[in-house]
PDB file of C-alpha atoms in Angstrom:
ATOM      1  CA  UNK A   1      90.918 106.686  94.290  1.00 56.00           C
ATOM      2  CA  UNK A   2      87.656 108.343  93.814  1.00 65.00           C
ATOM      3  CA  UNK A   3      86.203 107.386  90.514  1.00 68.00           C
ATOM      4  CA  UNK A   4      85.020 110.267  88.000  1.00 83.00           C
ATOM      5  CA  UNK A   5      81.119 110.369  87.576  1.00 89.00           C
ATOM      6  CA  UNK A   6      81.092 108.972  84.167  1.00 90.00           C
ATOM      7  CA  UNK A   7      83.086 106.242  84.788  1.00 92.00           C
ATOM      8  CA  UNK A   8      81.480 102.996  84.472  1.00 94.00           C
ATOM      9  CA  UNK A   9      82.863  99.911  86.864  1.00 95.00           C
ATOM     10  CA  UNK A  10      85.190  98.076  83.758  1.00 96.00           C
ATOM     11  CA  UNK A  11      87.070 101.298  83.422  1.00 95.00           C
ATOM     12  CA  UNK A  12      87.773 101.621  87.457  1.00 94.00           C
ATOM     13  CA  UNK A  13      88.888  98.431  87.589  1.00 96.00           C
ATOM     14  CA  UNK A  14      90.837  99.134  84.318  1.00 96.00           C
ATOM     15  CA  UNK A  15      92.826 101.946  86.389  1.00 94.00           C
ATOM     16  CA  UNK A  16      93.253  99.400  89.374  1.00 95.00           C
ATOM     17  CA  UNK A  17      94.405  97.235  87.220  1.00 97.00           C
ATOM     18  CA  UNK A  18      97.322  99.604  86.456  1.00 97.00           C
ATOM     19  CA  UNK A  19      97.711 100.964  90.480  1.00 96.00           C
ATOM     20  CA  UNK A  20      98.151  97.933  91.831  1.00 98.00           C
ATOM     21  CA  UNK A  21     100.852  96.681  88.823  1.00 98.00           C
ATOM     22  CA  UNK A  22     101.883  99.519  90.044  1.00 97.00           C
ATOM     23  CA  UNK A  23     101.880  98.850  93.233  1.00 97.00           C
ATOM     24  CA  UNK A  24     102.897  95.041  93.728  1.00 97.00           C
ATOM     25  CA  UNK A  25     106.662  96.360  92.696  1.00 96.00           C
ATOM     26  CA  UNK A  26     106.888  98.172  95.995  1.00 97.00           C
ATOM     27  CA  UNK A  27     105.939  94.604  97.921  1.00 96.00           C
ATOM     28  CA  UNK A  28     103.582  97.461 100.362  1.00 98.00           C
ATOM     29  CA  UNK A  29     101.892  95.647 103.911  1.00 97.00           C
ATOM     30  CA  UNK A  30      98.692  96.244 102.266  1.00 98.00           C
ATOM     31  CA  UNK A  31      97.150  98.596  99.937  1.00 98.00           C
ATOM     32  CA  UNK A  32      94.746 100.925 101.108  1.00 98.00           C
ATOM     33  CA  UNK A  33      91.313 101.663  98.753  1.00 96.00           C
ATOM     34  CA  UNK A  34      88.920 104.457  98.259  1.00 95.00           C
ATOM     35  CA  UNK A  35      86.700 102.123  95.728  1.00 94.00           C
ATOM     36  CA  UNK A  36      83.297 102.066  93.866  1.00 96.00           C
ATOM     37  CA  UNK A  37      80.618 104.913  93.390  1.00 96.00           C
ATOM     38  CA  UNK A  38      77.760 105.735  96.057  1.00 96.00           C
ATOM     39  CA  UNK A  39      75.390 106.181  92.749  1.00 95.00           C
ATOM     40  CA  UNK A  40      76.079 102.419  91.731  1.00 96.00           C
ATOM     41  CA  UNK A  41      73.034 100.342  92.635  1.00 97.00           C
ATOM     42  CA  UNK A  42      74.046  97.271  94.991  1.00 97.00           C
ATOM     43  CA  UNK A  43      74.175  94.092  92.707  1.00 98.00           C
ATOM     44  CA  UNK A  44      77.112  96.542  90.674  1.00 97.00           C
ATOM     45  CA  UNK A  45      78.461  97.546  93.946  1.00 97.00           C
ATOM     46  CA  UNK A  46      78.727  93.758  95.005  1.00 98.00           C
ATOM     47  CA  UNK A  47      80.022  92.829  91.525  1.00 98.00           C
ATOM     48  CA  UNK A  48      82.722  95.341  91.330  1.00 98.00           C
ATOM     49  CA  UNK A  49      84.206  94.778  94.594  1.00 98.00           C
ATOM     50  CA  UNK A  50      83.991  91.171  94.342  1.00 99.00           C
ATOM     51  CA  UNK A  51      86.514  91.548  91.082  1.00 99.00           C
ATOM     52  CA  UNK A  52      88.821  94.549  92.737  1.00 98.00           C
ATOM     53  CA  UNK A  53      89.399  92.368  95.322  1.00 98.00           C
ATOM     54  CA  UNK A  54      90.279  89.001  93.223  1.00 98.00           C
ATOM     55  CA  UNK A  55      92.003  91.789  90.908  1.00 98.00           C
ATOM     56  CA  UNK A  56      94.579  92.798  93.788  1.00 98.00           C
ATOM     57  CA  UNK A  57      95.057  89.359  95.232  1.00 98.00           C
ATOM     58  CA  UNK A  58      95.996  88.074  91.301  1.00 98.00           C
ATOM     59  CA  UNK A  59      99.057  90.737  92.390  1.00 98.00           C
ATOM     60  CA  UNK A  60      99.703  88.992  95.444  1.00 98.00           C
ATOM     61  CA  UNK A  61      97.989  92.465  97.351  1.00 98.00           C
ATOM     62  CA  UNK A  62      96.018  92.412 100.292  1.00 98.00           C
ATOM     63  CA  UNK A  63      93.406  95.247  99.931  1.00 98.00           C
ATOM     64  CA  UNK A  64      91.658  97.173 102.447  1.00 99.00           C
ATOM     65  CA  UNK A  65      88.688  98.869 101.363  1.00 98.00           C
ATOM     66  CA  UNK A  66      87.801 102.310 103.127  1.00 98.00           C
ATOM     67  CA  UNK A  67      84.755 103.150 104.044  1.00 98.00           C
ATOM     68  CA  UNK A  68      84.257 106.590 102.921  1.00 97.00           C
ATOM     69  CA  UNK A  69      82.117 108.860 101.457  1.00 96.00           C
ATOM     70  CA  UNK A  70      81.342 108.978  97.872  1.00 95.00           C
ATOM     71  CA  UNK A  71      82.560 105.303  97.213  1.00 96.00           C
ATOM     72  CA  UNK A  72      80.878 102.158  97.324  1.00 97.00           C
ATOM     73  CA  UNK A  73      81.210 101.861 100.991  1.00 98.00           C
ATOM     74  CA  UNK A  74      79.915 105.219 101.966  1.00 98.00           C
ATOM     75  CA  UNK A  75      76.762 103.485 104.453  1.00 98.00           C
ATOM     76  CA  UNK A  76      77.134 101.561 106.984  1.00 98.00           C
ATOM     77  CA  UNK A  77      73.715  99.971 105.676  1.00 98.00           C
ATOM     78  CA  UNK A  78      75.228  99.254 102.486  1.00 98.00           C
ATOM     79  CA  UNK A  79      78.190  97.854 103.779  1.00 99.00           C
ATOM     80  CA  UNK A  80      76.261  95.302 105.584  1.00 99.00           C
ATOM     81  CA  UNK A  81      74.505  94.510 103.216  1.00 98.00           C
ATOM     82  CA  UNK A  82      77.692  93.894 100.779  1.00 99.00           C
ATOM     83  CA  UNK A  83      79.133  92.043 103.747  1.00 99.00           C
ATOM     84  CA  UNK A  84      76.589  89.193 103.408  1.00 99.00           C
ATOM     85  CA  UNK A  85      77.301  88.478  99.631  1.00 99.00           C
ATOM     86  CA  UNK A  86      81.152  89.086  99.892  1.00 99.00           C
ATOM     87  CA  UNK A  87      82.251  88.053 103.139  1.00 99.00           C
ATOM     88  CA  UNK A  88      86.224  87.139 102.037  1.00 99.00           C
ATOM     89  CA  UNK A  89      86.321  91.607 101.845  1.00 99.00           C
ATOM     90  CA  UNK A  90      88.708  92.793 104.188  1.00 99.00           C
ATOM     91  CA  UNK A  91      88.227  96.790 105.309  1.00 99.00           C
ATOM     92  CA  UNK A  92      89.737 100.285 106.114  1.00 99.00           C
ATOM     93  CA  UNK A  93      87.602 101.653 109.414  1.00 99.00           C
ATOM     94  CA  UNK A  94      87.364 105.187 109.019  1.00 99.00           C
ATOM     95  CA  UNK A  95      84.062 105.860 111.157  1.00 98.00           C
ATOM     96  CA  UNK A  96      83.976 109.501 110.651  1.00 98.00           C
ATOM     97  CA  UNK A  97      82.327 109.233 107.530  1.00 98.00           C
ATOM     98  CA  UNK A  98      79.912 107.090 108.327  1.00 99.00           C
ATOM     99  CA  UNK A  99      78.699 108.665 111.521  1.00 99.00           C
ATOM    100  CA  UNK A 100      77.987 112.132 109.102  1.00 98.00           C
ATOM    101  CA  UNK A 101      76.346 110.589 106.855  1.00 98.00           C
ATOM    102  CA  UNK A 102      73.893 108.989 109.622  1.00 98.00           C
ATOM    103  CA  UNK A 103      73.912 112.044 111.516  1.00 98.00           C
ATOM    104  CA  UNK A 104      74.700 110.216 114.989  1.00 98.00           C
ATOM    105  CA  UNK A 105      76.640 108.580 116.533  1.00 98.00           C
ATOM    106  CA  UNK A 106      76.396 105.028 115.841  1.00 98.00           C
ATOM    107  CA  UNK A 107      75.783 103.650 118.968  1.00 97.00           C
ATOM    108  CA  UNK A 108      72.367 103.066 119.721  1.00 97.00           C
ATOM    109  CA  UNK A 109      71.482  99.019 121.185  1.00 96.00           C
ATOM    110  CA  UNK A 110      69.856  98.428 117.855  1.00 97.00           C
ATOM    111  CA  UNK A 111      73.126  98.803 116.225  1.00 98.00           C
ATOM    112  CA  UNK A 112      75.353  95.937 115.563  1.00 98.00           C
ATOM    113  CA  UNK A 113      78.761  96.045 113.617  1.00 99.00           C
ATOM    114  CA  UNK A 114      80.014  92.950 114.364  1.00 99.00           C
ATOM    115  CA  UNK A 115      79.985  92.042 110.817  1.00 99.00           C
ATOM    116  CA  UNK A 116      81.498  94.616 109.687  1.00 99.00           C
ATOM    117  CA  UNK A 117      84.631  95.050 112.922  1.00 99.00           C
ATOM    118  CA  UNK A 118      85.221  91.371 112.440  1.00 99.00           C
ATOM    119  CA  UNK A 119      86.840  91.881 108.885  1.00 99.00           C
ATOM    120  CA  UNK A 120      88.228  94.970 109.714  1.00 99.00           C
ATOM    121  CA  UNK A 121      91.695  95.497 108.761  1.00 99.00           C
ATOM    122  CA  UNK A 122      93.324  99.050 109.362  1.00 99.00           C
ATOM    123  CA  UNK A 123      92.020 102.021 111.126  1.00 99.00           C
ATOM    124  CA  UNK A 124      92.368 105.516 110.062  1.00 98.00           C
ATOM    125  CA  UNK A 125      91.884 107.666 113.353  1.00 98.00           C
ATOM    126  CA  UNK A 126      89.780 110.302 112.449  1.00 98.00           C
ATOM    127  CA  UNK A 127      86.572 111.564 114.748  1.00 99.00           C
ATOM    128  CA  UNK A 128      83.635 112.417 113.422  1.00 98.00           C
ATOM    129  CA  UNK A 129      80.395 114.184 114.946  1.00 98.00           C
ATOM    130  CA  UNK A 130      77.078 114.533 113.764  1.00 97.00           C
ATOM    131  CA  UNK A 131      77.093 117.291 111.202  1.00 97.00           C
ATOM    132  CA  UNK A 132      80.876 116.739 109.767  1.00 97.00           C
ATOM    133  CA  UNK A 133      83.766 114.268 109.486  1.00 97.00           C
ATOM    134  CA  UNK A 134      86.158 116.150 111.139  1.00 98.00           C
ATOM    135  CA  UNK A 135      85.881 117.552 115.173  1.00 98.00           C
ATOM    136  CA  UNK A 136      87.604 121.170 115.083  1.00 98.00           C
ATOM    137  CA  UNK A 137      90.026 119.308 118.421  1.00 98.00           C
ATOM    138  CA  UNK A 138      89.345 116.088 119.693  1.00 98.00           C
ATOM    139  CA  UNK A 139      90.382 116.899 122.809  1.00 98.00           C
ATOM    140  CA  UNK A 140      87.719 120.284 123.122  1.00 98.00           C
ATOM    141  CA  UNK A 141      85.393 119.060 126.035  1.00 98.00           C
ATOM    142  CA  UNK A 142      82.513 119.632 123.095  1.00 98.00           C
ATOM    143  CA  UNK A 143      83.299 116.736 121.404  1.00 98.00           C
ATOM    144  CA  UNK A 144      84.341 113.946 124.148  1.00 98.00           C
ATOM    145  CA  UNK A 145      81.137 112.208 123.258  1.00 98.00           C
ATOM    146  CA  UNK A 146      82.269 111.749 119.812  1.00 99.00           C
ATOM    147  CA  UNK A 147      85.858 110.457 121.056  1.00 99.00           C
ATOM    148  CA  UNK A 148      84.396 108.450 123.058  1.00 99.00           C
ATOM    149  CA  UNK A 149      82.920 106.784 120.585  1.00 99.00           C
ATOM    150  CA  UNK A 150      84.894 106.434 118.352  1.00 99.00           C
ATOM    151  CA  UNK A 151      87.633 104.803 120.779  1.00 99.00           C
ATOM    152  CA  UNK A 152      84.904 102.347 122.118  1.00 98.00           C
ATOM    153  CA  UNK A 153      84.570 101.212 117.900  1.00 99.00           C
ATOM    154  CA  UNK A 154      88.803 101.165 117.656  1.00 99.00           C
ATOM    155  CA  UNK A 155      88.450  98.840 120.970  1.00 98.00           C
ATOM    156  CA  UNK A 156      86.223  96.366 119.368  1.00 98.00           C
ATOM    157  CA  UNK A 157      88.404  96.103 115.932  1.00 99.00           C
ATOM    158  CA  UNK A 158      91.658  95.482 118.609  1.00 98.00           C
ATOM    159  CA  UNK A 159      89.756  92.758 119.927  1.00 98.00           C
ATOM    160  CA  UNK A 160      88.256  91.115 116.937  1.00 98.00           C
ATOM    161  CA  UNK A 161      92.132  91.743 115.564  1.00 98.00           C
ATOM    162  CA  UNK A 162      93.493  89.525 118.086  1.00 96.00           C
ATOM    163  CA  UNK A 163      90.982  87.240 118.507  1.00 96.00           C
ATOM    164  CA  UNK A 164      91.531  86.776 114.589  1.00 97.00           C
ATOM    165  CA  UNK A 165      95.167  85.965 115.555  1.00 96.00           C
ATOM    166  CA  UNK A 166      96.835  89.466 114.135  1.00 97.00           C
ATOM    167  CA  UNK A 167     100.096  89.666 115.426  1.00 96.00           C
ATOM    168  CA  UNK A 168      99.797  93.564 115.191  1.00 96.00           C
ATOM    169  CA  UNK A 169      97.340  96.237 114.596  1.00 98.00           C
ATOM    170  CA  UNK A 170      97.782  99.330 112.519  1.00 98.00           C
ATOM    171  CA  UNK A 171      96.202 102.677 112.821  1.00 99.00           C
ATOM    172  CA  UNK A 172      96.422 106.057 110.703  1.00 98.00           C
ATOM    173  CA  UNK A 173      95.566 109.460 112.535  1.00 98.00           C
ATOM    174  CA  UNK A 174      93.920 111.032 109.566  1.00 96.00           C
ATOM    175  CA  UNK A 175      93.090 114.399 110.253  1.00 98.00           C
ATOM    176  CA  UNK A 176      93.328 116.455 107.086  1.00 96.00           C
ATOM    177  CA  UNK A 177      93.318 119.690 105.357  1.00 92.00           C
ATOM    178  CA  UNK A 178      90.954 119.367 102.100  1.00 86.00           C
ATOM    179  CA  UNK A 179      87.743 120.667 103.457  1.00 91.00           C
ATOM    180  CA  UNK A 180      87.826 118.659 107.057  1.00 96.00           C
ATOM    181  CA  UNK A 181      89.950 121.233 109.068  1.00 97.00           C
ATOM    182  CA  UNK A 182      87.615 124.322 110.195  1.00 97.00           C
ATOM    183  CA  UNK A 183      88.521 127.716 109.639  1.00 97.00           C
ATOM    184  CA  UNK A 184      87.110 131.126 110.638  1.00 97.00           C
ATOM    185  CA  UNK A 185      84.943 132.796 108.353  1.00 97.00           C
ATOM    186  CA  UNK A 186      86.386 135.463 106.381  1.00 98.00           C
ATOM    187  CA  UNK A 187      89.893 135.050 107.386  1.00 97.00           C
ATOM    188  CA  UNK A 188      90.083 131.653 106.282  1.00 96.00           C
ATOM    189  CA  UNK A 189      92.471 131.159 109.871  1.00 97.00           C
ATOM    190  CA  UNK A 190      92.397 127.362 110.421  1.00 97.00           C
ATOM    191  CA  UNK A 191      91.305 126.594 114.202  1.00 96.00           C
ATOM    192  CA  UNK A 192      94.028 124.433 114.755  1.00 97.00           C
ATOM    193  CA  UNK A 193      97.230 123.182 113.775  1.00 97.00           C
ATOM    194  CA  UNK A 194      96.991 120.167 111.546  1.00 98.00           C
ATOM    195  CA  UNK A 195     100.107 118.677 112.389  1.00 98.00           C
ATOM    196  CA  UNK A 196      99.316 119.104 116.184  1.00 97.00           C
ATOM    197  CA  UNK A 197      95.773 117.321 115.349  1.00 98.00           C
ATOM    198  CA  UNK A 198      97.537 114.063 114.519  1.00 98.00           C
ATOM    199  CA  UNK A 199     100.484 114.038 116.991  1.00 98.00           C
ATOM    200  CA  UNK A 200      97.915 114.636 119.512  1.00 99.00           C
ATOM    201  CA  UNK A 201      95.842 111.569 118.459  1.00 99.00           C
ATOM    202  CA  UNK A 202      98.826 109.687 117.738  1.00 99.00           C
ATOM    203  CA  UNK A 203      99.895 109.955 121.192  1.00 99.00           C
ATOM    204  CA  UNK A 204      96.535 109.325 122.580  1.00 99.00           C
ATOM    205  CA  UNK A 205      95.646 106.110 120.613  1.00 99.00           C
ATOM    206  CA  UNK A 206      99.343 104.611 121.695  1.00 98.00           C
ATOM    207  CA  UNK A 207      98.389 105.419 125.432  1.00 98.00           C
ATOM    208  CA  UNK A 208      94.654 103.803 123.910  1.00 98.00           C
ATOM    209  CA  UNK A 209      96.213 100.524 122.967  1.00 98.00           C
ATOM    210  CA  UNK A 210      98.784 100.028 125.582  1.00 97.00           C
ATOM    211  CA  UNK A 211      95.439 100.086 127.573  1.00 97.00           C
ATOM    212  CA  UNK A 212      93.852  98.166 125.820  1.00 97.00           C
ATOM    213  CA  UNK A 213      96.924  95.276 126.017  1.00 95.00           C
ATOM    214  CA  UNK A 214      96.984  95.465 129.607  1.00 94.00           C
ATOM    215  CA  UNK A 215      93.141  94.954 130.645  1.00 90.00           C
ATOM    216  CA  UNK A 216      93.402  91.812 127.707  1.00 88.00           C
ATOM    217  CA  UNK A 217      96.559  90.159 128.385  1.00 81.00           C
ATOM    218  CA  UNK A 218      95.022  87.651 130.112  1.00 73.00           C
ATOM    219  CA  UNK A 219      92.274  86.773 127.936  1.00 72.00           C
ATOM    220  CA  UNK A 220      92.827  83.573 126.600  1.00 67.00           C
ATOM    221  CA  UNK A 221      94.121  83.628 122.974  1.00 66.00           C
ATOM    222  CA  UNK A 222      93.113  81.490 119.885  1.00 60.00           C
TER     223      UNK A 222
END
């Protein structure tokens, strides 16, 4: 949930207060968060996430905050940064947002995550590239860089997963339709199917994993 612009921090966490009342009645795996304002200066940032978070866990939730655009966790800077002064945060990895807004890829050798994979707590399987959120295909030839990627990033969280003792992983292919899906000028004809998008990457990231499980199974385990 994406707060309005006028909305101070004691009247978002007055509507989470009511979502996740809300919420705890459906007993949900986790609960997902789009949280905070990008125009919020950090020591408000840090404050209001430190109280979402002991506001969901008061309802017996586990929350996952997304990083995304627009919210509190929009940089990967800033997210570091919040990191160090709220470490108990657990996260939603959706990359794609982060790579736009840095306008690379983010995987120079000066560039180091850990922090950040190591609470990690969901994935939503979305590839970004330099200049958007959302690859037209992720299979075009075009954008195997940015695949790549991505699936080197989803790698690390598997392995900081199970070296954190998960007993599973879970991962959302989130291509979607509200501005991230290109279409032709004029016609407004999308370039591809949407549903075909996330089957496609659903398949893929299964054939990812299984993988993944069979190059680690014989790492030791904690």
């Amino acid at each position: 949930m994406l707060p309005a612009q006028h909305e101070t921090p004691e009247q978002h966490l007055a509507r989470l207060q009511t979502r996740f009342a809300e919420a705890s009645g459906l007993n949900p795996r986790f609960v997902n968060l789009l949280a905070g304002n990008d125009r919020w200066p950090l020591a408000q940032q840090v404050d209001f996430l430190g109280k979402a978070h002991e506001l969901a866990a008061g309802f017996g939730l586990t929350c996952s905050f997304e990083t995304h655009r627009a919210t509190s966790l929009y940089s990967p800077w800033l997210t570091l940064e919040i990191i160090q002064q709220l470490p108990q945060l657990r996260f939603t990895a959706d990359i794609s947002h982060w790579v736009v807004v840095s306008e690379r890829l983010l995987d120079d050798p000066s560039d180091d995550f850990s922090a950040f994979i190591d609470r990690v707590h969901h994935v939503q399987a979305r590839v970004g590239y330099d200049q958007g959120p959302q690859v037209p295909h992720p299979a075009a030839p075009e954008y195997q860089p940015a695949l790549a990627f991505a699936e080197r990033f989803w790698q690390q969280i598997w392995r900081s997963q199970r070296q954190r003792g998960y007993p599973q992983t879970t991962l959302t292919p989130e291509f979607g339709a509200d501005g991230y899906l290109h279409h032709l000028p004029f016609t407004n004809v999308p370039v591809a199917d949407l549903w075909s998008l996330n089957a496609w990457m659903a398949t893929r990231q299964q054939a990812h994993f299984q993988q993944f499980l069979s190059l680690t199974e014989q790492e030791p385990q904690p």
